[in-house]
Coordinates of C-alpha atoms and ligand atoms in Angstrom, one line a residue:
X123 CA 25.4 -3.8 18.0
X124 CA 27.8 -3.5 15.2
X125 CA 27.2 -4.4 12.1
X126 CA 29.1 -7.3 10.7
X127 CA 30.8 -6.2 7.3
X128 CA 32.9 -9.5 5.3
X129 CA 36.0 -8.4 3.7
X130 CA 36.3 -7.8 -0.2
X131 CA 38.3 -10.7 -1.1
X132 CA 39.4 -9.2 -4.8
X133 CA 40.9 -6.9 -2.6
X134 CA 43.3 -9.5 -1.5
X135 CA 43.9 -11.0 -4.7
X136 CA 44.8 -7.4 -6.1
X137 CA 47.2 -7.4 -3.6
X138 CA 48.6 -9.7 -4.4
X139 CA 49.5 -8.8 -7.5
X140 CA 50.8 -5.7 -6.9
X141 CA 53.4 -7.7 -4.7
X142 CA 53.7 -10.4 -7.5
X143 CA 54.7 -7.2 -9.4
X144 CA 56.6 -5.0 -7.7
X145 CA 58.7 -8.0 -7.7
X146 CA 59.2 -8.0 -11.6
X147 CA 55.9 -10.1 -12.2
X148 CA 54.1 -9.3 -15.3
X149 CA 50.4 -9.7 -13.8
X150 CA 47.1 -9.3 -16.2
X151 CA 44.4 -7.2 -14.0
X152 CA 41.1 -9.4 -14.3
X153 CA 39.8 -9.1 -11.1
X154 CA 38.0 -5.6 -10.5
X155 CA 35.5 -4.9 -12.8
X156 CA 37.6 -1.4 -14.0
X157 CA 38.1 -0.2 -17.6
X158 CA 41.9 1.2 -18.2
X159 CA 40.9 3.3 -20.8
X160 CA 40.7 6.4 -18.6
X161 CA 37.9 8.8 -18.7
X162 CA 37.5 10.4 -23.3
X163 CA 38.8 13.0 -24.5
X164 CA 36.9 16.0 -24.5
X165 CA 35.6 15.0 -21.4
X166 CA 39.4 15.3 -19.8
X167 CA 40.9 19.0 -21.8
X168 CA 37.1 20.5 -20.7
X169 CA 38.5 19.3 -16.4
X170 CA 41.7 20.4 -17.5
X171 CA 39.7 24.2 -18.8
X172 CA 37.6 24.3 -15.6
X173 CA 40.9 23.5 -13.5
X174 CA 41.9 27.2 -14.3
X175 CA 38.5 28.8 -14.4
X176 CA 36.4 27.3 -11.1
X177 CA 37.5 27.6 -8.0
X178 CA 35.9 24.2 -7.1
X179 CA 33.0 24.7 -4.2
X180 CA 29.7 22.7 -2.8
X181 CA 28.1 22.6 -6.0
X182 CA 25.6 20.8 -8.2
X183 CA 25.1 20.9 -11.9
X184 CA 21.5 22.2 -12.8
X185 CA 23.4 21.7 -16.4
X186 CA 24.5 18.1 -15.5
X187 CA 21.0 16.9 -14.4
X188 CA 19.0 18.8 -17.4
X189 CA 21.5 16.5 -19.6
X190 CA 21.0 13.5 -17.5
X191 CA 16.9 13.9 -18.1
X192 CA 17.5 14.1 -21.6
X193 CA 19.7 11.2 -21.3
X194 CA 16.7 8.9 -20.0
X195 CA 13.8 10.5 -22.6
X196 CA 16.3 9.3 -25.1
X197 CA 17.3 6.1 -23.2
X198 CA 14.3 4.3 -22.0
X199 CA 11.7 7.1 -23.5
X200 CA 11.0 8.1 -19.7
X201 CA 10.6 12.1 -18.8
X202 CA 11.9 12.7 -15.6
X203 CA 13.0 16.5 -13.9
X204 CA 16.6 17.5 -13.2
X205 CA 15.7 18.0 -9.9
X206 CA 14.5 14.0 -9.7
X207 CA 18.4 13.4 -9.6
X208 CA 21.1 14.0 -7.1
X209 CA 24.7 13.9 -8.3
X210 CA 26.9 11.3 -6.1
X211 CA 30.4 10.7 -5.6
X212 CA 29.4 7.1 -7.5
X213 CA 27.1 4.6 -7.2
X214 CA 28.5 3.1 -4.6
X215 CA 27.0 6.5 -1.9
X216 CA 23.8 6.9 -3.8
X217 CA 23.3 3.1 -3.3
X218 CA 23.6 3.8 0.5
X219 CA 21.4 7.4 0.0
X220 CA 18.8 5.2 -1.6
X221 CA 18.6 2.9 1.3
X222 CA 19.2 5.2 4.0
X223 CA 16.5 7.0 3.4
X224 CA 14.3 5.2 1.9
X225 CA 13.7 2.2 4.5
X226 CA 14.6 1.8 8.6
X227 CA 16.2 -0.2 10.5
X228 CA 15.6 -3.7 10.5
X229 CA 14.1 -3.2 7.5
X230 CA 14.4 -6.9 5.0
X231 CA 15.4 -5.9 1.8
X232 CA 15.5 -9.1 -1.2
X233 CA 18.5 -9.2 -3.4
X234 CA 20.0 -11.9 -5.9
X235 CA 22.9 -14.4 -4.5
X236 CA 24.7 -14.2 -6.4
X237 CA 24.8 -10.4 -6.4
X238 CA 27.9 -7.5 -5.8
X239 CA 28.9 -8.1 -2.2
X240 CA 28.7 -4.7 -1.3
X241 CA 24.7 -4.7 -1.2
X242 CA 25.2 -7.6 1.6
X243 CA 27.0 -5.5 3.4
X244 CA 26.0 -1.8 2.8
X245 CA 22.8 -3.5 4.2
X246 CA 24.3 -4.2 6.9
X247 CA 26.6 -1.4 8.1
X248 CA 22.6 0.8 8.0
X249 CA 20.9 -2.0 10.3
X250 CA 19.1 -3.3 7.6
X251 CA 18.4 -6.6 7.2
X252 CA 19.6 -9.1 3.5
X253 CA 17.0 -11.2 2.4
X254 CA 19.4 -13.3 -0.6
X255 CA 17.2 -15.4 -2.6
X256 CA 19.9 -18.1 -4.3
X257 CA 19.8 -17.8 -7.8
X258 CA 21.1 -20.8 -9.9
X259 CA 21.4 -21.4 -14.3
X260 CA 17.7 -22.1 -13.6
X261 CA 16.9 -18.1 -13.7
X262 CA 20.4 -17.2 -15.2
X263 CA 21.2 -16.2 -11.6
X264 CA 18.8 -13.6 -11.8
X265 CA 15.7 -12.4 -9.8
X266 CA 12.7 -13.3 -10.8
X267 CA 9.0 -11.9 -10.4
X268 CA 8.1 -15.7 -8.4
X269 CA 11.3 -15.7 -6.6
X270 CA 9.9 -12.5 -4.8
X271 CA 5.9 -13.4 -5.0
X272 CA 7.3 -16.0 -2.8
X273 CA 9.1 -14.2 0.3
X274 CA 7.0 -14.5 3.0
X275 CA 6.2 -12.5 5.4
X276 CA 7.4 -9.5 2.6
X277 CA 10.5 -7.4 2.3
X278 CA 9.9 -3.5 2.2
X279 CA 12.8 -3.2 -0.2
X280 CA 14.3 -5.3 -3.7
X281 CA 17.8 -4.0 -4.8
X282 CA 17.5 -5.3 -9.0
X283 CA 20.5 -5.2 -10.6
X284 CA 20.2 -5.5 -14.8
X285 CA 22.9 -6.4 -15.8
X286 CA 24.9 -8.3 -13.3
X287 CA 27.9 -8.4 -11.1
X288 CA 29.2 -10.9 -11.3
X289 CA 27.4 -12.5 -14.2
X290 CA 26.5 -10.0 -16.5
X291 CA 23.1 -11.8 -17.1
X292 CA 19.8 -9.1 -18.1
X293 CA 16.4 -9.3 -17.1
X294 CA 14.2 -9.6 -20.1
X295 CA 11.6 -7.0 -20.1
X296 CA 8.6 -9.0 -19.3
X297 CA 10.2 -10.3 -16.3
X298 CA 11.3 -6.8 -15.6
X299 CA 7.6 -5.7 -15.6
X300 CA 6.3 -8.9 -13.9
X301 CA 9.2 -8.0 -11.3
X302 CA 7.8 -4.5 -10.5
X303 CA 4.2 -5.7 -10.9
X304 CA 4.3 -7.5 -8.3
X305 CA 6.5 -5.3 -6.1
X306 CA 3.4 -2.8 -6.5
X307 CA 0.7 -5.4 -5.3
X308 CA 3.1 -6.1 -1.8
X309 CA 3.9 -2.6 -1.3
X310 CA 7.8 -3.5 -1.9
X311 CA 10.1 -0.2 -3.3
X312 CA 12.3 -1.3 -5.7
X313 CA 16.1 -0.2 -6.3
X314 CA 17.7 -0.6 -9.1
X315 CA 20.7 0.0 -9.9
X316 CA 22.0 0.2 -13.2
X317 CA 25.8 1.0 -13.5
X318 CA 26.1 -1.4 -16.3
X319 CA 24.0 -0.2 -18.9
X320 CA 25.6 1.0 -21.6
X321 CA 27.6 -2.3 -21.9
X322 CA 25.3 -5.1 -23.0
X323 CA 26.2 -7.5 -26.2
X324 CA 22.3 -8.9 -26.5
X325 CA 20.7 -5.8 -27.2
X326 CA 20.1 -2.2 -24.6
X327 CA 19.2 -3.1 -21.3
X328 CA 15.8 -1.5 -20.2
X329 CA 15.4 0.4 -17.2
X330 CA 13.3 -0.3 -14.3
X331 CA 11.9 3.4 -14.6
X332 CA 9.8 2.2 -18.0
X333 CA 8.1 0.2 -15.4
X334 CA 8.1 1.5 -11.7
X335 CA 8.0 5.8 -12.0
X336 CA 8.2 5.1 -8.0
X337 CA 11.5 2.8 -8.0
X338 CA 14.8 4.6 -6.8
X339 CA 17.5 4.5 -9.4
X340 CA 21.2 4.0 -9.2
X341 CA 24.3 4.4 -11.5
X342 CA 27.4 5.7 -12.2
X343 CA 29.9 7.5 -14.7
X344 CA 32.6 4.1 -13.7
X345 CA 31.9 1.5 -16.2
X346 CA 30.3 2.9 -19.4
X347 CA 31.5 6.0 -19.3
X348 CA 35.2 5.0 -18.1
X349 CA 35.8 7.6 -15.2
X350 CA 36.3 5.2 -12.4
X351 CA 38.4 7.6 -10.7
X352 CA 36.2 10.9 -10.8
X353 CA 34.0 9.3 -7.9
X354 CA 30.5 10.7 -9.6
X355 CA 26.7 8.8 -10.4
X356 CA 23.6 9.9 -9.6
X357 CA 21.1 8.1 -7.7
X358 CA 17.3 9.0 -9.4
X359 CA 14.1 8.9 -7.0
X360 CA 10.6 9.5 -7.7
X361 CA 10.0 13.6 -6.8
X362 CA 7.9 13.6 -3.5
X363 CA 10.7 11.2 -2.1
X364 CA 13.7 13.7 -3.7
X365 CA 13.2 16.6 -0.4
X366 CA 13.5 13.7 2.0
X367 CA 17.1 12.0 -0.5
X368 CA 18.5 15.5 -0.5
X369 CA 18.5 16.3 3.2
X370 CA 20.3 12.9 3.7
X371 CA 22.6 13.9 0.3
X372 CA 23.4 16.9 2.5
X373 CA 24.3 16.2 6.0
X374 CA 25.8 12.9 4.3
X375 CA 28.2 14.0 1.3
X376 CA 27.5 17.3 0.3
X377 CA 28.2 17.4 -3.1
X378 CA 30.0 15.0 -5.7
X379 CA 33.6 16.8 -7.1
X380 CA 32.9 19.8 -8.8
X381 CA 35.7 18.6 -11.5
X382 CA 33.9 15.5 -12.3
X383 CA 30.6 17.2 -13.1
X384 CA 31.9 19.6 -15.2
X385 CA 33.7 16.2 -17.0
X386 CA 30.7 14.3 -16.9
X387 CA 29.0 16.9 -18.8
X388 CA 30.8 16.3 -21.4
X389 CA 31.3 12.7 -21.2
X390 CA 27.3 12.1 -22.2
X391 CA 28.7 13.4 -25.3
X392 CA 31.3 11.5 -26.4
X393 CA 29.5 8.6 -27.2
X394 CA 31.5 7.2 -30.3
X395 CA 35.1 7.0 -28.5
X396 CA 33.3 4.9 -25.4
X397 CA 31.4 2.8 -27.8
X398 CA 34.9 1.5 -29.4
X399 CA 35.6 1.1 -25.5
X400 CA 32.4 -2.1 -25.9
X401 CA 33.4 -3.2 -29.5
X402 CA 36.6 -3.5 -27.0
X403 CA 34.5 -6.0 -24.3
X404 CA 32.5 -7.9 -27.1
X405 CA 35.7 -8.3 -28.4
X406 CA 37.3 -9.9 -25.0
X407 CA 34.0 -11.5 -23.9
X408 CA 33.7 -13.6 -27.2
X409 CA 37.5 -14.6 -26.9
X410 CA 37.5 -16.1 -24.0
X411 CA 33.5 -17.2 -24.5
X412 CA 35.6 -19.5 -26.8
X413 CA 38.4 -20.1 -24.8
X414 CA 36.7 -21.3 -21.2
X415 CA 35.3 -24.0 -22.7
X416 CA 38.3 -25.3 -24.1
X417 CA 39.7 -25.0 -20.3
X418 CA 36.9 -27.4 -19.3
X419 CA 35.2 -24.3 -17.4
X420 CA 31.2 -25.7 -19.6
X421 CA 29.2 -24.2 -16.7
X422 CA 29.5 -20.4 -17.3
X423 CA 27.0 -17.8 -16.3
X424 CA 25.0 -16.2 -19.8
X425 CA 27.3 -13.1 -19.3
X426 CA 24.9 -10.9 -21.5
X427 CA 26.3 -7.3 -20.3
X428 CA 28.6 -6.0 -18.0
X429 CA 32.4 -6.9 -18.7
X430 CA 32.1 -10.5 -16.8
X431 CA 32.0 -13.8 -17.1
X432 CA 31.5 -15.7 -13.8
X433 CA 32.1 -19.2 -13.9
X434 CA 32.0 -22.7 -12.0
X435 CA 35.2 -24.7 -11.1
X436 CA 33.2 -26.6 -9.0
X437 CA 35.1 -30.1 -10.5
X438 CA 38.8 -28.4 -9.9
X439 CA 38.0 -26.5 -6.2
X440 CA 35.9 -25.8 -3.5
X441 CA 38.0 -23.4 -1.9
X442 CA 37.8 -20.0 -5.1
X443 CA 39.7 -18.0 -2.8
X444 CA 42.9 -20.6 -3.0
X445 CA 41.9 -21.1 -6.2
X446 CA 42.4 -17.4 -7.5
X447 CA 45.4 -17.3 -5.4
X448 CA 47.4 -20.1 -6.8
X449 CA 46.2 -19.5 -10.5
X450 CA 47.7 -15.3 -9.3
X451 CA 51.1 -16.8 -8.5
X452 CA 51.7 -18.6 -11.1
X453 CA 50.1 -17.7 -14.0
X454 CA 49.9 -13.7 -13.3
X455 CA 46.7 -13.8 -13.9
X456 CA 44.4 -12.2 -11.1
X457 CA 40.7 -12.8 -11.0
X458 CA 37.8 -12.5 -8.6
X459 CA 36.6 -15.3 -5.9
X460 CA 32.9 -16.6 -5.8
X461 CA 33.3 -15.9 -1.9
X462 CA 33.0 -12.1 -2.9
X463 CA 29.7 -12.3 -4.8
X464 CA 28.3 -15.7 -2.5
X465 CA 28.7 -17.2 0.8
X466 CA 26.8 -20.2 0.1
X467 CA 27.7 -21.5 -3.4
X468 CA 30.7 -19.1 -4.9
X469 CA 33.4 -21.4 -3.4
X470 CA 33.1 -23.3 -6.3
X471 CA 33.0 -20.2 -8.8
X472 CA 35.2 -17.5 -10.1
X473 CA 34.3 -14.2 -12.0
X474 CA 36.6 -13.3 -14.8
X475 CA 36.8 -9.6 -15.2
X476 CA 37.2 -8.8 -19.2
X477 CA 37.5 -4.7 -18.9
X478 CA 41.2 -4.9 -20.2
X479 CA 42.3 -4.6 -23.5
X480 CA 42.1 -7.4 -25.8
X481 CA 46.1 -7.9 -26.3
X482 CA 46.0 -8.4 -22.6
X483 CA 42.8 -11.4 -22.7
X484 CA 44.9 -13.3 -25.1
X485 CA 47.9 -13.6 -23.0
X486 CA 45.8 -14.5 -20.1
X487 CA 44.0 -17.0 -22.7
X488 CA 47.9 -18.3 -23.2
X489 CA 48.6 -18.5 -20.1
X490 CA 45.7 -19.9 -17.8
X491 CA 45.6 -22.9 -20.6
X492 CA 48.5 -24.7 -19.4
X493 CA 47.4 -24.2 -16.0
X494 CA 43.9 -25.5 -16.2
X495 CA 45.3 -28.4 -18.2
X496 CA 47.4 -29.7 -14.8
X497 CA 44.4 -28.9 -12.8
X498 CA 42.4 -31.7 -13.1
Ligands
PLP776 C1 26.6 -3.3 -9.1 C2 27.7 -2.8 -9.4 N1 27.1 -1.6 -8.5 C3 28.0 -0.8 -7.9 C4 29.3 0.2 -8.0 C5 30.1 1.3 -7.7 O1 30.5 1.2 -8.2 P1 31.1 3.3 -8.2 O2 32.3 3.0 -9.0 O3 30.0 4.1 -8.8 O4 30.9 3.4 -6.8 C6 29.8 -1.5 -8.9 C7 31.4 -1.7 -8.7 O5 32.1 -2.1 -9.0 C8 29.2 -2.9 -9.2 O6 29.7 -3.7 -9.9

């Protein structure tokens, strides 16, 4: 049977945004979660150097895997071996690799709803069965150990994301430990998407690896490291799973881009520059948290991390796609409709990405304030 994969509606909003721009309109892009800052300066300088001296063959950088192992020791106090890292072309293929090398067709994989659109669709494309757990304000839109324990029968896997997309909410360490425990007891393999680590406003996010050494960890240079287009990420697997995952990697993807691996190694030591970007996001987050309630958007998921605000607009619409299209046409502010993240409740939600400049956030607030006043 052919897999049913849904479109990403934010892409159609973005297409409209670009059409408006081509007509001479001024557009503020808050529809995608992508930093506009570019790679750290020293990483770009390294890439320039490498272009002249490296022919760029199939390659996996041992230096980068060794540096990543140090990163896990420094950031989480967890000792891992460099061979446990599989360098990937971003978190998206890392997720595909984790799922395809761990589960069999038909396996049931639990995940939070709302959640990142690609989880549901990647599962379907791989002929796995998504088991969506509705997560509302009472659990801060996150999975809990109790919600996983209540699944009957137990799924074979669960995707955990903290900080999450679209909400930015973080699972507290005691709950991560409880999730790890219930998954151990029920023989559920954890895939932990940690792509938003480093982007946290309530203290550092903890890795699932601290609680479950058997978890598969997905991460990337796209968000904190501001290197979206470099297509570089990693999958961290237990040592015994590594030969199997590596066999899948070699056949499905071969290697990550050579130039990006060189640049990524340098980026890991560009903390000052990257922390400057986090400070900008923190300012943007604060501005939106002050402004949105004044527009009547009072029901907002607590944005602990990432660069998103997921807001309930149920008092204004039950069609988030048309709502975001009208907002864009009338004000030039592009946002993502909630249906991308939640096919059941998402028609009453929208997501703002604040991975833009503070000036753009200020401009966006000025533009949308009179527009929202007209809606109620
Ligand atoms: C939660 C989550 N996981 C994975 C990805 C994919 O990121 P990458 O650019 O590393 O493929 C995204 C992108 O927005 C995301 O939000």
